XYZ file of C-alpha atoms in Angstrom:
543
model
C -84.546 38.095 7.416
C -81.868 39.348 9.764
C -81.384 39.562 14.132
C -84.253 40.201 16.214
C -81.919 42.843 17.341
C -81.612 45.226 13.950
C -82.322 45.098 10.410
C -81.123 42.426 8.116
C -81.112 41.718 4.390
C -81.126 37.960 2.255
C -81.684 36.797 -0.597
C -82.943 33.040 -1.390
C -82.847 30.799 -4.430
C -85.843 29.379 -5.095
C -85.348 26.195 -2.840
C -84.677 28.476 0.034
C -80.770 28.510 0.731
C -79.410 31.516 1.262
C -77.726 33.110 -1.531
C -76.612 37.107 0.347
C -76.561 37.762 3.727
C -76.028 40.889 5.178
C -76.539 41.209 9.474
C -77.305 44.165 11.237
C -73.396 44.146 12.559
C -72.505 44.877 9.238
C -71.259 41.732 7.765
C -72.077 40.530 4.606
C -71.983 37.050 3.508
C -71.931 35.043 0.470
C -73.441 31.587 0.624
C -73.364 31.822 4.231
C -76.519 32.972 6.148
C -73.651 33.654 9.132
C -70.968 35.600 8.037
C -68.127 36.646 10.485
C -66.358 38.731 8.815
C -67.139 42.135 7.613
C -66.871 39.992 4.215
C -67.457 36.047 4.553
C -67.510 34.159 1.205
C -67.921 30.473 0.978
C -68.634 28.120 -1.953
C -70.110 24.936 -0.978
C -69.368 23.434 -4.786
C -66.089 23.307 -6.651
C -65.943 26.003 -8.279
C -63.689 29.969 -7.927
C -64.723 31.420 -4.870
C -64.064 34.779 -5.874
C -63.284 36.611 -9.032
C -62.683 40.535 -9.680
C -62.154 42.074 -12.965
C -61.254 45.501 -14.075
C -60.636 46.868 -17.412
C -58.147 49.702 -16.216
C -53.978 49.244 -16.127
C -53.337 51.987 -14.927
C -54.975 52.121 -11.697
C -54.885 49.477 -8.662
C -57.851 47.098 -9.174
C -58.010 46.279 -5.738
C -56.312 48.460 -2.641
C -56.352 47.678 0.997
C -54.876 49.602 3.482
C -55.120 51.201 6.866
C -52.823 54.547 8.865
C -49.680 52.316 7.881
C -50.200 48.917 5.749
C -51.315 49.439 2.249
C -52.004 46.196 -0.187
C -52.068 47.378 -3.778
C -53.583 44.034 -6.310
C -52.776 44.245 -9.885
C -51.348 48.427 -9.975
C -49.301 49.242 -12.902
C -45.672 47.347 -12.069
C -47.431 44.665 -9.605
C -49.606 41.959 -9.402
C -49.474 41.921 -5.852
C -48.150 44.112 -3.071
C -48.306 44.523 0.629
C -46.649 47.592 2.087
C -46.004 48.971 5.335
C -44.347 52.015 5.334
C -41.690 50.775 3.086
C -41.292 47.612 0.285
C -42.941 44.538 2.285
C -43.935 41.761 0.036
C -43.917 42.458 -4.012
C -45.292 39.982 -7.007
C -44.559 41.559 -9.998
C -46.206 40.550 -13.531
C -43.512 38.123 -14.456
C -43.569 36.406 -11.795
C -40.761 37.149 -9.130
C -41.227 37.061 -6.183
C -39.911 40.378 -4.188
C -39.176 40.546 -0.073
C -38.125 43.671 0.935
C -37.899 45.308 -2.635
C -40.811 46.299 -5.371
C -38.511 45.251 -8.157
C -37.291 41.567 -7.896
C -34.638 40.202 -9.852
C -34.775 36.506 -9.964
C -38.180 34.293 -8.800
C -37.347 34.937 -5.101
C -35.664 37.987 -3.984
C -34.598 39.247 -0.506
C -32.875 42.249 0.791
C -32.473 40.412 4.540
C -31.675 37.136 6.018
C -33.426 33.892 5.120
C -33.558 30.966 7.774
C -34.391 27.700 7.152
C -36.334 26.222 10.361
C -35.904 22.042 9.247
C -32.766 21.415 7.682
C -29.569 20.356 9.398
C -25.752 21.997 9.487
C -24.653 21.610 6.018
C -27.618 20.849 4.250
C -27.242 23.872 2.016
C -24.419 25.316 0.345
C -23.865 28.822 -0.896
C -21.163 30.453 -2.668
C -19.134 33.021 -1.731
C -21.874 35.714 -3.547
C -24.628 34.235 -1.465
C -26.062 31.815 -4.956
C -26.889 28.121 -3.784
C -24.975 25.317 -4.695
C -26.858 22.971 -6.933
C -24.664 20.767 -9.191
C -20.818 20.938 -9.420
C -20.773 18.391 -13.108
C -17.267 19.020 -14.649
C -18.948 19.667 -17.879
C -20.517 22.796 -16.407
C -17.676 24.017 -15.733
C -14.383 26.106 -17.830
C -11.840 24.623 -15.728
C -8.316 26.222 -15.761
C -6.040 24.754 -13.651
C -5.356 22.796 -10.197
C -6.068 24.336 -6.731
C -2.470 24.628 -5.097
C -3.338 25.970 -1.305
C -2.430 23.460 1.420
C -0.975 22.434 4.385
C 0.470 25.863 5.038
C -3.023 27.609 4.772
C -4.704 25.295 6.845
C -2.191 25.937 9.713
C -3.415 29.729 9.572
C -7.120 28.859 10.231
C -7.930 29.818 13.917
C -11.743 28.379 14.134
C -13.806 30.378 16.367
C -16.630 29.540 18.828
C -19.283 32.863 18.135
C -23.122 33.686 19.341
C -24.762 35.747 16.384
C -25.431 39.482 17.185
C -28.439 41.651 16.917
C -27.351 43.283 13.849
C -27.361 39.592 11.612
C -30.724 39.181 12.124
C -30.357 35.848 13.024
C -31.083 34.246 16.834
C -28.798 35.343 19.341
C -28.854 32.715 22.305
C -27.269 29.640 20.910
C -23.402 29.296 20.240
C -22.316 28.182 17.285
C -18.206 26.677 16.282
C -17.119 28.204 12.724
C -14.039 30.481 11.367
C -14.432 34.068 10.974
C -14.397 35.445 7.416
C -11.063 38.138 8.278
C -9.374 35.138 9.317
C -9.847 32.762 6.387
C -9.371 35.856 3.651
C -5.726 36.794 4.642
C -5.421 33.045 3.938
C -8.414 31.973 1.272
C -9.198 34.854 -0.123
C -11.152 32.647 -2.474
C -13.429 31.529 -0.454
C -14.790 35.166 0.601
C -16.887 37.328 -1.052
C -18.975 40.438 -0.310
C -23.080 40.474 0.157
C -24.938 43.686 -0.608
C -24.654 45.324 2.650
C -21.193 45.294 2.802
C -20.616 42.384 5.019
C -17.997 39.260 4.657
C -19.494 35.863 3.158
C -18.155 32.415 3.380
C -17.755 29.499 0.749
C -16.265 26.263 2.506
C -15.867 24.833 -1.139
C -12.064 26.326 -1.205
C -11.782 25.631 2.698
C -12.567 21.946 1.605
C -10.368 21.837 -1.405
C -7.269 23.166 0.687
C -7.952 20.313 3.290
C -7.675 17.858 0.696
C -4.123 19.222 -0.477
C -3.611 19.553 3.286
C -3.873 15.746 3.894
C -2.045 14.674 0.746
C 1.199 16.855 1.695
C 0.788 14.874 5.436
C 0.427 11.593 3.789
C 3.981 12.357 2.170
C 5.157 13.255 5.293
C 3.832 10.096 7.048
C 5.591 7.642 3.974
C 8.988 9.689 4.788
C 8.727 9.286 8.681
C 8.022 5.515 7.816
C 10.936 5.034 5.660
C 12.879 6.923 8.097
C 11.557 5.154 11.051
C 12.833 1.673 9.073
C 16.244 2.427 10.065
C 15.877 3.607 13.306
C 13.781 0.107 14.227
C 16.795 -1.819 12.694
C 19.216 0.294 15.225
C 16.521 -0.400 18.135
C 17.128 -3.858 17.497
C 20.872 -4.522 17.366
C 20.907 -1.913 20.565
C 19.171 -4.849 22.450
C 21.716 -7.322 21.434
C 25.297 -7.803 22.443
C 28.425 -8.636 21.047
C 29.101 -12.816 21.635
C 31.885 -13.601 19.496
C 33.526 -12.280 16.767
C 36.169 -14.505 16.094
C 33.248 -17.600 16.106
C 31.397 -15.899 13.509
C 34.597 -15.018 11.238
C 35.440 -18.914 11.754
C 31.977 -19.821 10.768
C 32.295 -17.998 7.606
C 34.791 -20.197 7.266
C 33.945 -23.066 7.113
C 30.868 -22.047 5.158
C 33.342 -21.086 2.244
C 35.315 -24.540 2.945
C 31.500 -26.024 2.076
C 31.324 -24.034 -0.871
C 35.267 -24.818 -2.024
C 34.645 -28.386 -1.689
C 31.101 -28.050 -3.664
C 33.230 -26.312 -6.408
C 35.481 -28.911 -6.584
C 33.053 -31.586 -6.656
C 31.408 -30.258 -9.532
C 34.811 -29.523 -11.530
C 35.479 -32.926 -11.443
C 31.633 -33.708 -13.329
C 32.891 -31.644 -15.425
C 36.633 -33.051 -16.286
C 34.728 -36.578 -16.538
C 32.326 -35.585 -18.914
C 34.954 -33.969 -21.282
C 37.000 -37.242 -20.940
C 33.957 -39.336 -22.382
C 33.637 -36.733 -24.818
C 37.650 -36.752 -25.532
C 37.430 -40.924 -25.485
C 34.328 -40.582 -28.009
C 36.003 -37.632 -30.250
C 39.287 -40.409 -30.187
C 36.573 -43.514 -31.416
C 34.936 -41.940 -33.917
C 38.294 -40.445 -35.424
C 39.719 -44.238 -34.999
C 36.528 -45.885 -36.961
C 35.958 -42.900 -39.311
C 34.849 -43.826 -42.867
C 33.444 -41.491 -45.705
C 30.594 -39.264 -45.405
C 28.427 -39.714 -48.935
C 26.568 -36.540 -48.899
C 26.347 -33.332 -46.747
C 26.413 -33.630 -43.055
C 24.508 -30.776 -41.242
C 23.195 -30.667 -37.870
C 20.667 -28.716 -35.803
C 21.436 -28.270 -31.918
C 18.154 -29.292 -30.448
C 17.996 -32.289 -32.996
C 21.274 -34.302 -32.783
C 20.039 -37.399 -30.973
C 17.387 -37.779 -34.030
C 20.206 -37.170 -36.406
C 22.565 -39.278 -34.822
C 20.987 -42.546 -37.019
C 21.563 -40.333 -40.525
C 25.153 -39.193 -39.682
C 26.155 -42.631 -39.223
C 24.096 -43.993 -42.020
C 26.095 -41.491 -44.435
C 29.552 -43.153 -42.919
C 31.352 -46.216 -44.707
C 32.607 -48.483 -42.462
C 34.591 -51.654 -43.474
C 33.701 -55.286 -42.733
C 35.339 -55.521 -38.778
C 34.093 -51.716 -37.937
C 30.230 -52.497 -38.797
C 29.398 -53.766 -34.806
C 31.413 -51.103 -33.723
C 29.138 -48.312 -35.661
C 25.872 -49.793 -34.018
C 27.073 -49.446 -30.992
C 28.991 -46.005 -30.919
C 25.337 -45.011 -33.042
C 23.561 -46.086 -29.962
C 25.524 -44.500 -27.261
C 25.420 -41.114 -29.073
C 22.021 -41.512 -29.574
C 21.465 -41.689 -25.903
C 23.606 -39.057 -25.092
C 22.267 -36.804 -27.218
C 18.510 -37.116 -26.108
C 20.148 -35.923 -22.274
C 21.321 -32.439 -23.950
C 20.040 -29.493 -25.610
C 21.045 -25.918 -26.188
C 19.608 -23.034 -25.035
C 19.139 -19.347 -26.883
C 22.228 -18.377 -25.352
C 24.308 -21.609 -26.481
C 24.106 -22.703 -23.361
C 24.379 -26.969 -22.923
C 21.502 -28.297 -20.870
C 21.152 -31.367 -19.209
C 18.166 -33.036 -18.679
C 19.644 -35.831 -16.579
C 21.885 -36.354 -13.245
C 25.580 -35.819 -14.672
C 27.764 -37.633 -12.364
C 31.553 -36.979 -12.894
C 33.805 -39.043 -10.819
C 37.110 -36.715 -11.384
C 37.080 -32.850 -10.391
C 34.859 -30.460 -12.130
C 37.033 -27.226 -13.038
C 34.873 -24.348 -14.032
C 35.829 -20.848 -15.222
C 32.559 -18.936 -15.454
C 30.019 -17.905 -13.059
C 27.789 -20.988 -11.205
C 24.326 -20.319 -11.064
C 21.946 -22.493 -9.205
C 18.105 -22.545 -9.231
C 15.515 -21.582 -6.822
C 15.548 -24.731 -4.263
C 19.524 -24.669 -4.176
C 19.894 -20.898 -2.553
C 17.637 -18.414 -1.591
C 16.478 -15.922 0.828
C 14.457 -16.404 4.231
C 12.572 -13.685 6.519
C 11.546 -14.155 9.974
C 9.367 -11.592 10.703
C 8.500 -8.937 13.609
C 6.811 -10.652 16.483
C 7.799 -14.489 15.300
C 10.554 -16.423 16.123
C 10.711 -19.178 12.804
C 10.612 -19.427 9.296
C 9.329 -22.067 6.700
C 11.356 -22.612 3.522
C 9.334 -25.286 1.514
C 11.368 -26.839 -2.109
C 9.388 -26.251 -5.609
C 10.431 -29.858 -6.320
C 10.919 -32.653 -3.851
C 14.803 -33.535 -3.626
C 15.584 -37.218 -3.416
C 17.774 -37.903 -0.624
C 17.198 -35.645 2.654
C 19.745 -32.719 1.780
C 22.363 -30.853 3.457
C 21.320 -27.407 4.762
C 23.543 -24.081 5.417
C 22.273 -20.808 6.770
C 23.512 -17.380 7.700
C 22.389 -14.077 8.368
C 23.113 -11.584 5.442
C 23.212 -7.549 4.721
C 22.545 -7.301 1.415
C 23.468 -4.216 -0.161
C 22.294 -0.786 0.845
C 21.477 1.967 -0.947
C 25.110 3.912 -0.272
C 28.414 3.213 1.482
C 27.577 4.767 4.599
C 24.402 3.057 5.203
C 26.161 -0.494 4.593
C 28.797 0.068 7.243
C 26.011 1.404 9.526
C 24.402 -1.800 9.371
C 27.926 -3.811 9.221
C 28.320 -2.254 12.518
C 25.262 -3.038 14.013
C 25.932 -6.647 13.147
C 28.722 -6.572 15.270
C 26.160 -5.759 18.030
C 23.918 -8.465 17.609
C 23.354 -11.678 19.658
C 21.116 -13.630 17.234
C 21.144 -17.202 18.301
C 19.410 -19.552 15.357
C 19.786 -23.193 14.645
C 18.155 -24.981 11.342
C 15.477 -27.671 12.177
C 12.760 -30.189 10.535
C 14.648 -30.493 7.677
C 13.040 -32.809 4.999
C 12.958 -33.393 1.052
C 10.510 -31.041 0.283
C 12.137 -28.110 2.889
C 13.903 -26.857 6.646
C 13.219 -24.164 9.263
C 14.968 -21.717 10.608
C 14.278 -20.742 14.593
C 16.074 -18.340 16.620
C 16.429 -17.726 20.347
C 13.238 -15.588 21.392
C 10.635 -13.438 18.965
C 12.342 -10.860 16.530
C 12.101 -7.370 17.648
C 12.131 -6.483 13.932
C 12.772 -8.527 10.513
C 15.099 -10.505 10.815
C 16.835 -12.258 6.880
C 18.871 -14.835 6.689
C 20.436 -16.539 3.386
C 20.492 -20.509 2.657
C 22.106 -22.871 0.420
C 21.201 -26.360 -0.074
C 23.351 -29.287 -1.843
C 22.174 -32.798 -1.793
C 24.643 -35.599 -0.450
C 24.942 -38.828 -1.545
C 25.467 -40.911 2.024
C 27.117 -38.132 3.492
C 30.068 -38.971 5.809
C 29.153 -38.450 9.669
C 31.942 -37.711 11.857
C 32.103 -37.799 15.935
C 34.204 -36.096 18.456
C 36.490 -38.201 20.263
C 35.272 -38.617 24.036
C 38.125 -38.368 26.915
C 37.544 -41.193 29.640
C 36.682 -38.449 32.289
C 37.142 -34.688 32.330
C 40.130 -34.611 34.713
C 42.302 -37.069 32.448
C 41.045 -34.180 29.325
C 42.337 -31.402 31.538
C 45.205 -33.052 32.239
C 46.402 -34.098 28.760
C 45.466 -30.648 27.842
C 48.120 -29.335 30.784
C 50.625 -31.365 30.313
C 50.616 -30.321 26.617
C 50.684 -27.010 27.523
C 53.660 -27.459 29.649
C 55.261 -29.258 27.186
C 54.951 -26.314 24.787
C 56.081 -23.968 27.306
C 59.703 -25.860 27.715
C 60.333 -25.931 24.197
C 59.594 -22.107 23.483
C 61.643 -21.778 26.571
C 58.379 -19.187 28.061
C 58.233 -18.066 31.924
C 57.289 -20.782 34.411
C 54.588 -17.966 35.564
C 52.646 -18.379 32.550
C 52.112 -22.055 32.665
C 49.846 -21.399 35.903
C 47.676 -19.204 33.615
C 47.101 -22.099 30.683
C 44.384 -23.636 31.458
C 42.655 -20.639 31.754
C 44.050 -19.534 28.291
C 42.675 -22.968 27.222
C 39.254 -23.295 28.703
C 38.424 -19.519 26.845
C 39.817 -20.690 23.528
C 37.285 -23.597 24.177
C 34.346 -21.476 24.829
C 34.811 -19.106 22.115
C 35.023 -22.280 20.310
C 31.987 -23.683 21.116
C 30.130 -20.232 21.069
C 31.060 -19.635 17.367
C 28.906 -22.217 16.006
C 25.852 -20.431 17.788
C 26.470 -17.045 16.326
C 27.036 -17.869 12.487
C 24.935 -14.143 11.571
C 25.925 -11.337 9.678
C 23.522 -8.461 9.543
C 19.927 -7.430 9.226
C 18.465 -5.879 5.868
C 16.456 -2.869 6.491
C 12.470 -2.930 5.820
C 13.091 -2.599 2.080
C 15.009 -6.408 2.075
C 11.568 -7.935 -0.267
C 12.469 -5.930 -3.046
C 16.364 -6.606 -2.970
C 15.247 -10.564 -2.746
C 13.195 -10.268 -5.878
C 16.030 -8.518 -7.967
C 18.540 -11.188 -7.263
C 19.361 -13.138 -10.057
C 19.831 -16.805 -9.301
C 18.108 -17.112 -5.660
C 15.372 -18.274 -4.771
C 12.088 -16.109 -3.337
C 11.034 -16.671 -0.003
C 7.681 -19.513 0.005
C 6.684 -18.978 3.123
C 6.688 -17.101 6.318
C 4.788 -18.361 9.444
């Protein structure tokens, strides 16, 4: 069979499908009675469409080639090659794969540029001799030591924008943002190397690592401008104020120690009564003494339960037996109020009232809902303090603005000066058993501490100004006074016109100093010097 137009050739199986075809064009075909190609093989069933075999290694079994491309199958050194005019595509026996060279070195080899079409910026990484980066485990790796390049580096980068040329082989028409090679190897040498034609290559692992150091050392920075910048908002602040009154606030002080003085005293007395009870017992028991039959030993924290064997081991005669009940008792009581601390310290677990002075030598130390620290901070204008226990009677409540203690000498009188500055107006308010606020004239600009104390009074004494029947007959008691004082220091009659005056200032720095009782602003650090303080109390709250 074949065209009507030549002479054909095909050969049938026996149920008439044609097995070879060959047309009178010239093409041959294999299980096609239409073949379009000079050779056209198809396989209608699964099985190898075609298979060549040939006993010589020595010789190509199968070669291809026209004026310029030659394909060499199975030669001595390859398995596969396609040639044109120079190495073009090589498959060696053990299997790499060779593009642009006859003799690959790994699986895939190439001599030019490699492009891949579907992956985004960043998707692969390479090292700086062109191998890709796969897997960066520690435990792959000989590690000796910390990479030190930084801030200082970085600042020597000059990124680039760049269009690659003809000679890279790679497209030429977009523009691309990167750093050029020269650049980054006078300053990370380590993260250039050289490929095989001579030209730079880039790693951005070391660019990466030296950003990292690069935002550590501006972190430090950043802490040290903070710290710095502390002081500077503390100056900002007292810069806004102005000076009110000096002499009020020294007055003030005053009669904040006068508070303290008479609190003192108050509590030597407690103490001189309680050592007369124990002087007026000491004197009983000495009076009423018998014999002791058997030891007599005490332990601290158990002397009201041994109170009952002390006295059991004393003789007393006939008209001293009430007498030892009762003193028993009494000590007995006593005892249970008191205990003794690691340090041999007496404590009371009781109110100890004293009715005479209380003298004390030593240091007084109060607990946390007696003194303590408050901080009204940036942007708010009050401050809750709230008690850890409940006091009984509504107590008495003193604040004042405090400096603590700065780091050196010349930082304290910097901020001793700025307190001189300041015009922070505050008054205490709400104040109940279980705490107080403090408020002050308009939002703080800055943190703002201030340092309390708190004593309870039992009905404390209230005292009211005397009121003059009208403000002339004030000013004119207050004149003639004045007048009076001037005669008997024999002073100039001029300066008598000039009293009043000299009188109505006194009484408005008078009435300004209770408004200004302040003393100076801690810097930002004033939490930690609150928490080291032995004997105050934390701040509870700040709203």
């Amino acid at each position: 069979a074949g065209t009507t137009t030549g002479i054909g050739l095909q050969t049938q199986n026996s149920s008439g499908t044609a097995l070879v075809t060959m047309l009178d064009n010239g093409n041959v075909g294999i299980g096609t009675a239409s073949p379009g190609r000079p050779l056209h093989v198809r396989q209608s069933v699964n099985n190898l469409g075609i298979m060549v075999g040939f006993d010589s290694v020595t010789n190509d079994m199968i070669q291809l080639h026209n004026t310029t491309l030659v394909s060499t199958i199975n030669s001595v050194n390859e398995t596969f090659n396609i040639t044109n005019s120079g190495s073009g595509i090589s498959i060696i026996g053990s299997g790499n794969v060779g593009i642009g060279t006859t003799s690959p070195t790994a699986q895939l080899h190439t001599t030019g540029t490699v492009r891949f079409a579907n992956f985004g910026a960043g998707s692969l990484q390479t090292d700086a001799d062109g191998n890709l980066s796969v897997s960066s485990d520690e435990r792959l790796k000989n590690v000796s030591g910390s990479f030190e390049r930084g801030l200082e580096s970085l600042l020597e980068i000059n990124p680039i924008v760049y269009r690659w040329n003809d000679a890279s082989g790679m497209e030429t028409e977009n523009k691309y943002a990167g750093f050029s090679a020269q650049n980054i190897q006078s300053v990370i040498p380590e993260a250039v190397g050289v490929d095989s034609r001579g030209y730079l290559t880039l790693s951005d692992r070391p660019i990466l690592a030296t950003t990292v150091n690069g935002i550590k050392e501006l972190k430090k920075i950043v802490d040290e401008q903070d710290q710095l910048m502390g002081v500077e908002n503390l100056k900002s602040v007292f810069e806004k104020m102005k000076v009110s009154d000096l002499f009020g606030v020294i007055d003030a002080l005053k009669k904040q120690d006068e508070i303290f003085e008479k609190r003192i005293t108050d509590l030597e007395g407690e103490i001189k009564l309680q050592k007369e009870t124990l002087s007026k017992m000491e004197s009983l028991t000495e009076k009423n003494k018998g014999e002791v039959s058997g030891g007599l030993e005490i332990e601290k924290n158990n002397i009201s339960e041994e109170v009952e064997n002390i006295f059991a081991g004393l003789e007393f005669d006939n008209s001293a037996e009430s007498l030892k009940s009762v003193t028993s008792e009494v000590l007995k009581k006593f005892f249970e109020t008191i205990s003794f601390d690691n340090n041999n310290s007496v404590i009371f677990r009781d109110r100890l009232i004293a009715e005479g002075g209380i003298e004390i030598a030593g240091e007084i130390v109060i607990g946390k809902d007696s003194a303590g620290y408050a901080i009204i901070k940036e942007n708010s204008n009050r401050v809750k303090v709230i008690f850890e226990k409940e006091y009984t009677e509504t107590p008495l409540v003193s604040v004042t603005l405090s400096a603590g203690q700065q780091e050196d000498q010349e930082m304290q009188e910097a901020v001793e000066e700025l307190i001189l500055l300041s015009d922070i107006r505050f008054i205490v308010t709400n104040v109940t058993k279980s705490g107080f606020e403090i408020k002050i004239n308009q939002p703080a600009s800055a943190d703002i501490p201030f340092m309390w104390m708190v004593v309870s009074g039992k009905n404390p004494n209230t005292f009211l100004s005397e009121k003059a029947e009208n403000e002339n007959d004030q000013t004119k008691i207050t004149t003639e006074n004045e007048k009076n004082e001037v005669e008997k220091n024999e002073l100039p009659v001029e300066n008598i016109n000039s009293s009043e005056n000299i009188s109505n200032e006194k009484s408005n720095e008078e009435n300004t100093s209770a408004e200004n009782l302040n003393n100076a602003v801690l810097d930002n650090n004033i939490s930690e010097s609150i928490n080291q303080s032995d004997g105050l109390a934390d701040v509870n709250r700040v709203e």
